[in-house]
Short mmCIF file of C-alpha atoms in Angstrom, two decimals:
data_model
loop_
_atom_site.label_atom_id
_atom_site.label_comp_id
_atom_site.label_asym_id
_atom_site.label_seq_id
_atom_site.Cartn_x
_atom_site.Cartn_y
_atom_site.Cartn_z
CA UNK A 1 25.49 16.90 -4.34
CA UNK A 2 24.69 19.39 -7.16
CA UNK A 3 20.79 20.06 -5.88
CA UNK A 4 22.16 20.53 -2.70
CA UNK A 5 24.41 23.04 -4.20
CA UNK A 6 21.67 24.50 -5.84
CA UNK A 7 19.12 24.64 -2.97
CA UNK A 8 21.37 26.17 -0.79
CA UNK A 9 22.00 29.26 -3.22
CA UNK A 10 18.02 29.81 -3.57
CA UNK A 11 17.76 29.46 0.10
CA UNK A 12 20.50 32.00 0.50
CA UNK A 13 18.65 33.87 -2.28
CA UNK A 14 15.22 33.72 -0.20
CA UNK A 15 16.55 33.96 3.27
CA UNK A 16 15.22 37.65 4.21
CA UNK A 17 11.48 36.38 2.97
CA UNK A 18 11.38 33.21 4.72
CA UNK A 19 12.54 35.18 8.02
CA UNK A 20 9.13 37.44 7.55
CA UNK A 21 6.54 35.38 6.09
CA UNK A 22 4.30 33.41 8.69
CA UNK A 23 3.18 31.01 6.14
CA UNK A 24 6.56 29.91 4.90
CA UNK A 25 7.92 29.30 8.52
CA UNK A 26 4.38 27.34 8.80
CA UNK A 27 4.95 25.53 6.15
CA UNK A 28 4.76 22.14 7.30
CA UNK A 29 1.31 22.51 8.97
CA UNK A 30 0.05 22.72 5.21
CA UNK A 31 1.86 20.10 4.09
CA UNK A 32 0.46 17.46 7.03
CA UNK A 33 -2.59 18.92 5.97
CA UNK A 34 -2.49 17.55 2.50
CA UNK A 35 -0.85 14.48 3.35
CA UNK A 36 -4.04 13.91 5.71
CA UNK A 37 -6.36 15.03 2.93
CA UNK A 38 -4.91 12.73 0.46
CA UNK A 39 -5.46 9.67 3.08
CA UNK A 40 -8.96 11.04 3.89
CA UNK A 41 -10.53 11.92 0.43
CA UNK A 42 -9.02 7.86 -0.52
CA UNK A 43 -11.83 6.82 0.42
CA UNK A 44 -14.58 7.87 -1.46
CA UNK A 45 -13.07 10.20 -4.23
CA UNK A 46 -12.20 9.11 -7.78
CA UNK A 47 -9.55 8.00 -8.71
CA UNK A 48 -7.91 11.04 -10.48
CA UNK A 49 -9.13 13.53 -7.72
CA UNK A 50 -7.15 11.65 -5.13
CA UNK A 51 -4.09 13.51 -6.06
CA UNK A 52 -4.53 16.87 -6.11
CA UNK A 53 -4.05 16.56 -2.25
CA UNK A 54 -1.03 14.75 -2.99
CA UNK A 55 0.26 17.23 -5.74
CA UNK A 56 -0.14 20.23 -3.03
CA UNK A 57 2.03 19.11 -0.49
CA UNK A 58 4.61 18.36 -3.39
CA UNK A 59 4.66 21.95 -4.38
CA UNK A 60 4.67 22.88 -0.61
CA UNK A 61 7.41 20.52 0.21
CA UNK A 62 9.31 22.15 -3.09
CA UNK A 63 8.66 25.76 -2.18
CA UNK A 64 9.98 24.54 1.90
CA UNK A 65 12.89 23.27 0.06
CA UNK A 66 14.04 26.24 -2.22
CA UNK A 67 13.29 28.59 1.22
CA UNK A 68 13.69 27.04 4.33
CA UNK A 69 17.13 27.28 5.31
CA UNK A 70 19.20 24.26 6.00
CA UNK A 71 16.53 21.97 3.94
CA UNK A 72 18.43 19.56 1.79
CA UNK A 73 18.17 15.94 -0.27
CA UNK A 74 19.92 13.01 1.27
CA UNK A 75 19.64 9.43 -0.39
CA UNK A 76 19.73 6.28 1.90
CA UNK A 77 21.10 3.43 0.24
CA UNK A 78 17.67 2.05 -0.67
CA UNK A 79 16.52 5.31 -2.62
CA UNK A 80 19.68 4.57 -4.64
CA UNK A 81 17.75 1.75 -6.03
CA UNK A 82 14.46 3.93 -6.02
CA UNK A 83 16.49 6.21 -8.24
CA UNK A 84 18.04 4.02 -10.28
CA UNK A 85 13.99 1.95 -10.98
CA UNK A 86 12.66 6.21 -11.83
CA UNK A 87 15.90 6.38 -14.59
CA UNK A 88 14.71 2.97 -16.09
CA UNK A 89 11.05 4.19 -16.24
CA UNK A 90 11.94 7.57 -17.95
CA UNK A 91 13.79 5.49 -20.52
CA UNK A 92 11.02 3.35 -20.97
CA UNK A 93 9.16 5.89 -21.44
CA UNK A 94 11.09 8.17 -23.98
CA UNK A 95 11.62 4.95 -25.72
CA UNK A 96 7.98 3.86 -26.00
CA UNK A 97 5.93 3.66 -29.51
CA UNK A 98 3.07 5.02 -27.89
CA UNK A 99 5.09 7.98 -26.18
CA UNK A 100 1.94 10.36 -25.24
CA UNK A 101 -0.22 7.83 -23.45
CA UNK A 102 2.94 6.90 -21.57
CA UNK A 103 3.62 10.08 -20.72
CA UNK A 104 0.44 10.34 -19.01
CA UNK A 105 1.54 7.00 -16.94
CA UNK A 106 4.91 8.84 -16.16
CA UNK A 107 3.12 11.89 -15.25
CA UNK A 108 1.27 9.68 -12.19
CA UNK A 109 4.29 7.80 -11.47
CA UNK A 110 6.06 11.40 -10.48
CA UNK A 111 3.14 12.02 -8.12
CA UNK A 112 3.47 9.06 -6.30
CA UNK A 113 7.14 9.55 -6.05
CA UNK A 114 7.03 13.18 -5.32
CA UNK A 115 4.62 12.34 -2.60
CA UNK A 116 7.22 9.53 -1.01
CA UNK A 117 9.82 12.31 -0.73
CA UNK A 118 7.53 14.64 0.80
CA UNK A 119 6.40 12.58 3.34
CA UNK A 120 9.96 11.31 4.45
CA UNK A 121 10.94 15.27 4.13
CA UNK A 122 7.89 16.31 6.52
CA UNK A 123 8.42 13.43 8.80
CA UNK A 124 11.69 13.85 9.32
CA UNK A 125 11.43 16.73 11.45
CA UNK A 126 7.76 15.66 12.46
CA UNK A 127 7.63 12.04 13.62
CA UNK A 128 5.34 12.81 16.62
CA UNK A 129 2.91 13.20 13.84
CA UNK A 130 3.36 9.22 12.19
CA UNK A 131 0.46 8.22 14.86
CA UNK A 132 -2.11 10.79 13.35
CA UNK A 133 -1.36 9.69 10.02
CA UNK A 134 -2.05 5.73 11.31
CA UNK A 135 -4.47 7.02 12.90
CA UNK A 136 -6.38 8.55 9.65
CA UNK A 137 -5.79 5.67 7.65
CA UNK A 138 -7.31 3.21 10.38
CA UNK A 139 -10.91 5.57 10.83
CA UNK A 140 -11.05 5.29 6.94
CA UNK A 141 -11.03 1.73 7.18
CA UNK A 142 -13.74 1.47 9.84
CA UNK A 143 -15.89 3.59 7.85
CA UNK A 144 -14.96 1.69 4.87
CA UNK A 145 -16.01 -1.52 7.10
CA UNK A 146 -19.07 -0.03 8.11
CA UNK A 147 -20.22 0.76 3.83
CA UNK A 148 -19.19 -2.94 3.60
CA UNK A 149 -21.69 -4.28 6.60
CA UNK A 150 -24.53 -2.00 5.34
CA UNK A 151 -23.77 -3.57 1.21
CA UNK A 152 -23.59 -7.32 2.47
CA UNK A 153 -27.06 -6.56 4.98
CA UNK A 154 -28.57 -5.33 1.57
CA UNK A 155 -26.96 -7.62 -0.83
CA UNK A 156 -25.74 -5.40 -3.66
CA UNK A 157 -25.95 -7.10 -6.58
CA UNK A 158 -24.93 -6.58 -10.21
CA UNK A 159 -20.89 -5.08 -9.31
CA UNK A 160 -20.57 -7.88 -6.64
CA UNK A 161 -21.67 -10.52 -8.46
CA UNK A 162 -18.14 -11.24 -10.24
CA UNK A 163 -17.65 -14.84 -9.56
CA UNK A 164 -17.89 -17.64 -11.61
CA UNK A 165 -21.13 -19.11 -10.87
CA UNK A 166 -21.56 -21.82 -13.74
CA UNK A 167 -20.47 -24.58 -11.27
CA UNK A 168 -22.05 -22.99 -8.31
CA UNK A 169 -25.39 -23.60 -6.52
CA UNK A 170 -27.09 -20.67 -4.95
CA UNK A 171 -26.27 -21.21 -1.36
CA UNK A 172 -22.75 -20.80 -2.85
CA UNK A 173 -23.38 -17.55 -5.31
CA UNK A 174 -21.40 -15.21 -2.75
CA UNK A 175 -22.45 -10.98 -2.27
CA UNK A 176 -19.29 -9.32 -3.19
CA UNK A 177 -18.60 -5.94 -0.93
CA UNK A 178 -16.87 -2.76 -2.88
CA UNK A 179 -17.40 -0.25 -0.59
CA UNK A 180 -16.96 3.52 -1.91
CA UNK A 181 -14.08 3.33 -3.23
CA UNK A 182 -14.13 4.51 -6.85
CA UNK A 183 -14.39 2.52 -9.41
CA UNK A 184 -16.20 0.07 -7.28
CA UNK A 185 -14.53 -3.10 -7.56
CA UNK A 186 -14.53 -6.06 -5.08
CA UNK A 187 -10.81 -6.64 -5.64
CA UNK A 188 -9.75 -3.09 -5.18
CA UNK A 189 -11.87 -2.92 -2.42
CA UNK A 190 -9.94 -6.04 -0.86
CA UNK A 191 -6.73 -4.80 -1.76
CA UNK A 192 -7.06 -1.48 0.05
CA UNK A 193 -8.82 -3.14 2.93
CA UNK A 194 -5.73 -5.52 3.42
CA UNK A 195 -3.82 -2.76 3.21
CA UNK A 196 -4.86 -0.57 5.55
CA UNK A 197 -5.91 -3.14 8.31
CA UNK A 198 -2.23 -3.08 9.71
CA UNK A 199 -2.93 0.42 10.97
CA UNK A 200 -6.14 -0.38 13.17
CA UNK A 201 -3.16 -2.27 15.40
CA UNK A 202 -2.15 1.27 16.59
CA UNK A 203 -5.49 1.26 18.57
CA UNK A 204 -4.59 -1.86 20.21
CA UNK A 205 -0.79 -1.84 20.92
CA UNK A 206 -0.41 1.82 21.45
CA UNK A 207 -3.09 1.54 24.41
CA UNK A 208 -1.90 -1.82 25.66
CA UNK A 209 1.49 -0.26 25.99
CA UNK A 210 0.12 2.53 28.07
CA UNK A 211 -2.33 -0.08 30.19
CA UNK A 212 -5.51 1.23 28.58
CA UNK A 213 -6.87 -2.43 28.64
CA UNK A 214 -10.51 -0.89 27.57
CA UNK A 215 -9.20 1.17 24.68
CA UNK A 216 -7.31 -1.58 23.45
CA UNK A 217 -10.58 -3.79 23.65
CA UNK A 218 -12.08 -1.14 21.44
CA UNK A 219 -9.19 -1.00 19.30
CA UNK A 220 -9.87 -4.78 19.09
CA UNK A 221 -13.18 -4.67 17.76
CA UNK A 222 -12.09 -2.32 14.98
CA UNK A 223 -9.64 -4.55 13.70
CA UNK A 224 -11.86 -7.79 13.63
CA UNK A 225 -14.36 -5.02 11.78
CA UNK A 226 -11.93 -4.14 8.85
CA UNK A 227 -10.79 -8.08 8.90
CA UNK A 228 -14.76 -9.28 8.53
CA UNK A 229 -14.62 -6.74 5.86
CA UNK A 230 -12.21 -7.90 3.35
CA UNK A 231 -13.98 -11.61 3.95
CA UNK A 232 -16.82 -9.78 2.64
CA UNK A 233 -14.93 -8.58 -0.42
CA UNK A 234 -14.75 -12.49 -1.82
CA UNK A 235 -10.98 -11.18 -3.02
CA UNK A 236 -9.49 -14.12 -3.12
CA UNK A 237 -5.98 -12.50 -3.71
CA UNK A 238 -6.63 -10.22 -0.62
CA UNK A 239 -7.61 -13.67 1.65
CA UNK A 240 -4.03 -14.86 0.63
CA UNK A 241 -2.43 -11.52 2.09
CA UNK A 242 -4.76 -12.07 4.91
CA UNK A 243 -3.14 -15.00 5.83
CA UNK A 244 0.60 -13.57 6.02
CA UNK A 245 -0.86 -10.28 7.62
CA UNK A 246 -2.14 -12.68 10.03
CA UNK A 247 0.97 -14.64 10.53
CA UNK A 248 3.08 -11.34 10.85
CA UNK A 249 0.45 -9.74 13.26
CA UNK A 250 1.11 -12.99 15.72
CA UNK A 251 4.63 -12.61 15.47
CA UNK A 252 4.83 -9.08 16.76
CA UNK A 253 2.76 -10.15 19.40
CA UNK A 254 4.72 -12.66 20.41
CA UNK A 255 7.93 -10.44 20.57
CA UNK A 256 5.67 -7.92 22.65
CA UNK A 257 4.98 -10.56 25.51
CA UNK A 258 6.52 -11.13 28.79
CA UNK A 259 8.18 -14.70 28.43
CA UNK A 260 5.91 -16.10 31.08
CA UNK A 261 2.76 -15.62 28.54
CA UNK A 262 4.50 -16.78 25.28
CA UNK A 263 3.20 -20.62 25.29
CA UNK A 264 -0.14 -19.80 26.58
CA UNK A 265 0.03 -17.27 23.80
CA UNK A 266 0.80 -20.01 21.10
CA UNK A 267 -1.36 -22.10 22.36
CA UNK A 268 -4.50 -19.97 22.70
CA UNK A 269 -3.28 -17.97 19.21
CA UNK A 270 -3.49 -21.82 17.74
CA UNK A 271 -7.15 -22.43 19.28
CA UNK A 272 -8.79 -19.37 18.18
CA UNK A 273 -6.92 -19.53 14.28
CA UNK A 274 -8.37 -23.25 14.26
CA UNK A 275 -11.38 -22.65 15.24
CA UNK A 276 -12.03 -19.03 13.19
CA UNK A 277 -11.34 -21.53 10.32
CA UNK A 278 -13.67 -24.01 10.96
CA UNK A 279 -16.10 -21.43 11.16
CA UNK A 280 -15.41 -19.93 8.06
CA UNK A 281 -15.63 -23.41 6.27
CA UNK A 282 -18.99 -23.23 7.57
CA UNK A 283 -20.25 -20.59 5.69
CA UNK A 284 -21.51 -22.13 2.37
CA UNK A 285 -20.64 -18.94 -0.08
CA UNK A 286 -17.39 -18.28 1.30
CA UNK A 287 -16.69 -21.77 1.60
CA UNK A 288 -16.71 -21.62 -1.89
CA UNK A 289 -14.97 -18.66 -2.93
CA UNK A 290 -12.02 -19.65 -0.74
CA UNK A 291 -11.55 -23.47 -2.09
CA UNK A 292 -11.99 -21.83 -6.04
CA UNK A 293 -8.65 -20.30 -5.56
CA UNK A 294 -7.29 -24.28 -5.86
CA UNK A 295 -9.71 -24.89 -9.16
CA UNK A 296 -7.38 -23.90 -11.47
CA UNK A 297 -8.35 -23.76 -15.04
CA UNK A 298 -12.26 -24.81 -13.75
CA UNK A 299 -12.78 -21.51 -12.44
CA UNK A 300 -12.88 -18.68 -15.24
CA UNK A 301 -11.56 -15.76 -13.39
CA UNK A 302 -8.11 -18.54 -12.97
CA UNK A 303 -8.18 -19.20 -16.42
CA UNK A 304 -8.84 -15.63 -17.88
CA UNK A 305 -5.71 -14.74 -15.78
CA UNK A 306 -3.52 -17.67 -16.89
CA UNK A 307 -4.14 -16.88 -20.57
CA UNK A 308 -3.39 -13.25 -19.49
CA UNK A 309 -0.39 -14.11 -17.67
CA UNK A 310 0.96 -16.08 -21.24
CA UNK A 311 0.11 -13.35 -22.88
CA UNK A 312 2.22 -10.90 -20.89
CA UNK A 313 5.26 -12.95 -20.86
CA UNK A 314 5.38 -12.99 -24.15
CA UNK A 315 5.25 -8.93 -24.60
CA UNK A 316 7.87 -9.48 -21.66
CA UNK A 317 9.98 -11.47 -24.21
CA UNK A 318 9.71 -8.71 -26.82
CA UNK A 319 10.33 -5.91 -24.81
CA UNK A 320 12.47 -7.61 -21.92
CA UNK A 321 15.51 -4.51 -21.69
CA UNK A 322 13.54 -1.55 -21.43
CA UNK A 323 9.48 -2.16 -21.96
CA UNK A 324 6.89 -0.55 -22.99
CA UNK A 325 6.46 2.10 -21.31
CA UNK A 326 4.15 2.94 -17.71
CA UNK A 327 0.57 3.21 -17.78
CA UNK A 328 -2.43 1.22 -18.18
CA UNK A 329 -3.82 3.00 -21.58
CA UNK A 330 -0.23 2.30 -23.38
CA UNK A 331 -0.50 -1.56 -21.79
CA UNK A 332 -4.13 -1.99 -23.05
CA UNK A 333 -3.09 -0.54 -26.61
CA UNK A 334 -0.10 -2.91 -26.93
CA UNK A 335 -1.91 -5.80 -25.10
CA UNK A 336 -4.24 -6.19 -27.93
CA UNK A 337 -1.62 -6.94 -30.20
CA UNK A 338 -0.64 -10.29 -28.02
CA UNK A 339 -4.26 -10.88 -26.45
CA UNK A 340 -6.26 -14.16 -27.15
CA UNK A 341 -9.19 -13.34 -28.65
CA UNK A 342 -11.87 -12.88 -26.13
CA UNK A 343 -9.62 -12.32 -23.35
CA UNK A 344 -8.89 -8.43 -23.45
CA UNK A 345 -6.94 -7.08 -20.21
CA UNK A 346 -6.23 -3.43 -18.48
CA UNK A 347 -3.37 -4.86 -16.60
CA UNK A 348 -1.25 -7.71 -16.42
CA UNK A 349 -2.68 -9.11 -12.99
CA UNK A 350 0.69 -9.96 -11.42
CA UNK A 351 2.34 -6.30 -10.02
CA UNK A 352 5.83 -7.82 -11.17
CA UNK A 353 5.33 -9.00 -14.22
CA UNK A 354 3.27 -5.56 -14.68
CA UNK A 355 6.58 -3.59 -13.70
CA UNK A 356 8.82 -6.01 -15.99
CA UNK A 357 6.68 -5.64 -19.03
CA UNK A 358 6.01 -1.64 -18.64
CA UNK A 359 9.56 -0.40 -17.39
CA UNK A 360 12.01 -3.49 -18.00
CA UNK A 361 13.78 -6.34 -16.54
CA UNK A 362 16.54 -3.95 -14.62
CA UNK A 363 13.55 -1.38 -13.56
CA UNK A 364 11.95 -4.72 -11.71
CA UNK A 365 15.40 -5.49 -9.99
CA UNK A 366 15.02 -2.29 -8.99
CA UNK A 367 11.83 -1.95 -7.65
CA UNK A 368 12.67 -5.00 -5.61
CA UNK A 369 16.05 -4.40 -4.08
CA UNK A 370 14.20 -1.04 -3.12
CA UNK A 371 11.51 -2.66 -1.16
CA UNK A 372 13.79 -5.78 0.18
CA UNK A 373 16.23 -3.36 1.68
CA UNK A 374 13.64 -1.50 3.34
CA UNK A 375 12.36 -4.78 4.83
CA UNK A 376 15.73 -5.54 5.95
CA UNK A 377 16.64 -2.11 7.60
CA UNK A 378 13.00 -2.78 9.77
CA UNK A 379 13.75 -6.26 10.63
CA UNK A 380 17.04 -5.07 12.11
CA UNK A 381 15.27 -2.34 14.28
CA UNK A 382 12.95 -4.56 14.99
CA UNK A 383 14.90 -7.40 16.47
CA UNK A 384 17.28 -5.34 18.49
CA UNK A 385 14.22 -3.13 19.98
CA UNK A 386 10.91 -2.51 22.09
CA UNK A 387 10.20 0.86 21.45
CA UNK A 388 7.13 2.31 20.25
CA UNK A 389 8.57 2.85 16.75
CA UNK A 390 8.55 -0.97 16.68
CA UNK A 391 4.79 -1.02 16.48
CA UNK A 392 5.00 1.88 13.86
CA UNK A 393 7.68 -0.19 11.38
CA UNK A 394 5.91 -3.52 11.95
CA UNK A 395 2.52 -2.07 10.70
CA UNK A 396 4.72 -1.03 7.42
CA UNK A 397 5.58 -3.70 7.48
CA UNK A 398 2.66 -6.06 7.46
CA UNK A 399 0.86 -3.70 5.13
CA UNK A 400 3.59 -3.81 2.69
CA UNK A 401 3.59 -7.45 2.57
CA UNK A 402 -0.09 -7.98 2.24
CA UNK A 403 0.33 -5.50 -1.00
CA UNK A 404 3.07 -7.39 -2.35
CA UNK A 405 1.16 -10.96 -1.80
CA UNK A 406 -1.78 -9.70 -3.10
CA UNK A 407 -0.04 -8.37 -6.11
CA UNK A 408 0.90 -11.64 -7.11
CA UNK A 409 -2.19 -12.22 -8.96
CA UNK A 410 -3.76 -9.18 -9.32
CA UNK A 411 -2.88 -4.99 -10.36
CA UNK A 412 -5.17 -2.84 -7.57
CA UNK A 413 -1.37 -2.28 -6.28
CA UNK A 414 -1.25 0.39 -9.27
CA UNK A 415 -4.24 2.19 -8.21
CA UNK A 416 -4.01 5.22 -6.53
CA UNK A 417 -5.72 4.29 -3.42
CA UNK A 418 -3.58 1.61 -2.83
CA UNK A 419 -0.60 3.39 -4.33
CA UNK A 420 -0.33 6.41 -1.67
CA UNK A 421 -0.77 3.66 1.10
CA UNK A 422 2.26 1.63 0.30
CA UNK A 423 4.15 4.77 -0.06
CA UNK A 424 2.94 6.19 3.22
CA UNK A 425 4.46 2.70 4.75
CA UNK A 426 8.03 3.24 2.72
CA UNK A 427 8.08 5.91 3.77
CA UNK A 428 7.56 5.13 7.89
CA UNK A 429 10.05 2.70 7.45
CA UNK A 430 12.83 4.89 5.70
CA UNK A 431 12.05 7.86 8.40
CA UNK A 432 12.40 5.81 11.66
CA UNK A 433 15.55 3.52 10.33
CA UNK A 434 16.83 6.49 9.32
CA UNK A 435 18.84 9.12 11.60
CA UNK A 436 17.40 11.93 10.32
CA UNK A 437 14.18 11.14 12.21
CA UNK A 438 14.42 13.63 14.77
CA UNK A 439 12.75 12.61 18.27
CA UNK A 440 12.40 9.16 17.63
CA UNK A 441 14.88 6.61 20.08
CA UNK A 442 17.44 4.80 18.31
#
């Protein structure tokens, strides 16, 4: 590989440095650092502050390649794809009629790459440190959870009161939670929540595995915390990914268990789902929110996204080989010129259909036969293993899938809270399939 070519010659070129400097050969402790700091600061920092942190341990990773010796790129099969959905975006994006605000979605889009490549780079050599970074992502949740328990006690109004509440009585008029995540938004909120849940499991299994029954009780707690939470959120996208989170989460279980516990486990598993249900059908508000996701056109938030969603396809139509170009400024300029009157848009509330209108057909291939070959690399480890990286892949896992469900009728996937987290699980999944994750069991 060319790069690799060139790397090595700057290495070469930097070799006596790197053998003096104490920084250089510590490289990696500032990188972690960042790559914490980015996870940390998600929660409560706006939205273009959030990746500074991230743009740090880019350069660092950059400066570790072009001096550490030995360093080097390698592609798996599945960053082929990632590769080939980048080159479709940069065309899109030299192509676009609004070139400058597109730019300024490319320039975001290299972040969030640059940051995959820097994780999988620092990992790679660092897995021992994949529970820490769990680890942060699942005490920002519980505080997250906590923000939402003190907002629904209080019942914020005004921001959480997005709901359509012409057919409603007040019993039903549910308090929307947001949290402190910037902008506040309910459905943000819900998204990130469903996306980080998955990692509170590493306080349950990782004990459980060890026989630290009361830690795992604890661990427990916090996960049923961070679940209430996105309940509270009244994202009815994010109760959809619940579901299939939920689903997943009982699965791994089940693959955990000695055979002589499995039936009690699907029977017990069944109770407690039926009757956590019933429960929730009792509340009158979220009652409510839950059965307007089957209202259709009745309910307005449905209906402004249908007429969104027609909208979109036909820019899609018009712009089906290549797009429009990244970026939610160039999609809200060009949206207006296929918008319904009275139902203007930031995004196209469907992740895919976002992706084929802004970067192409081909770029959403892409995208997709980057993420299903990732799945299908874990489910392989998973199946033939009972290691501890299982717990670590399945939590990718889980998360991934409760962004991708959850992206079906909504965009939060595109925001950078959200954004870093999905790449954070990638990028656990490419490290431990991978066998350049050194000190992890194959």
């Amino acid at each position: 590989m060319l790069l690799n070519s060139i790397l090595f010659s700057t290495q070469k070129f930097f070799a006596s440095i790197y053998t003096k400097s104490f920084v250089l050969k510590n490289i990696d402790w500032l990188i972690f650092a960042n790559i914490i700091l980015t996870i940390l600061v998600s929660g409560f920092a706006p939205s273009d502050s959030i990746g500074y942190f991230a743009t740090f341990a880019i350069i660092l990773t950059t400066i570790k390649f072009i001096t550490k010796p030995g360093e080097k790129f390698t592609l798996s099969i599945c960053d082929k794809f990632l590769l080939i959905y980048f080159l479709f975006i940069l065309i899109s994006v030299a192509g676009s009629s609004l070139f400058i605000l597109s730019l300024k979605g490319f320039l975001k889009t290299i972040v969030y790459f640059g940051f995959y490549v820097s994780l999988i780079h620092y990992l790679k050599d660092n897995c021992n440190k994949l529970k820490y970074i769990l680890l942060s992502i699942a005490i920002v949740a519980l505080g997250e959870s906590f923000i939402a328990f003190i907002q629904n006690f209080q019942s914020v109004s005004e921001i959480s009161g997005w709901q359509d509440m012409s057919r409603l009585n007040p019993e039903e008029v549910m308090t929307r939670v947001y949290g402190a995540l910037k902008p506040y938004n309910p459905n943000l909120f819900g998204g990130y929540m469903l996306a980080v849940l998955p990692s509170t499991l590493i306080l349950i299994f990782v004990p459980l595995i060890n026989h630290h029954k009361k830690t795992a009780f604890y661990g427990l707690l916090c996960f049923l915390a961070v679940l209430t939470s996105i309940l509270l959120t009244g994202c009815r996208g994010a109760y959809i990914g619940l579901v299939i989170d939920i689903l997943l989460i009982l699965i791994l279980t089940y693959k955990f268990l000695k055979p002589v516990y499995k039936k009690m486990f699907i029977i017990l598993s069944t109770f407690f789902s039926s009757l956590a249900f019933a429960i929730i059908l009792m509340i009158t508000s979220l009652r409510a929110r839950i059965f307007s996701i089957f209202a259709m056109r009745n309910d307005s938030s449905n209906s402004f996204r249908f007429n969104v969603y027609n909208s979109c396809i036909d820019m899609f139509k018009d712009n089906w080989l290549l797009g429009i170009g990244v970026g939610n400024q160039n999609f809200r300029e060009i949206y207006g010129l296929y918008m319904k009157t009275g139902f203007d848009a930031l995004s196209a509330y469907n992740i895919y259909l976002e992706i084929a209108v802004e970067s192409g057909i081909f770029a959403l291939i892409a995208f997709m036969a980057f993420v299903i070959g990732n799945f299908i690399k874990a489910y392989h480890y998973i199946k033939k293993r009972k290691n501890i990286d299982v717990i670590y892949l399945a939590i990718a896992v889980i998360s991934i899938s409760g962004i991708l469900v959850h992206g079906i009728v909504d965009t939060v996937f595109f925001r950078p809270q959200i954004q870093f987290i999905f790449w954070i699980m990638i990028g656990i999944i490419r490290v431990i399939t991978s066998r350049s994750c050194h000190g992890t069991k194959k």
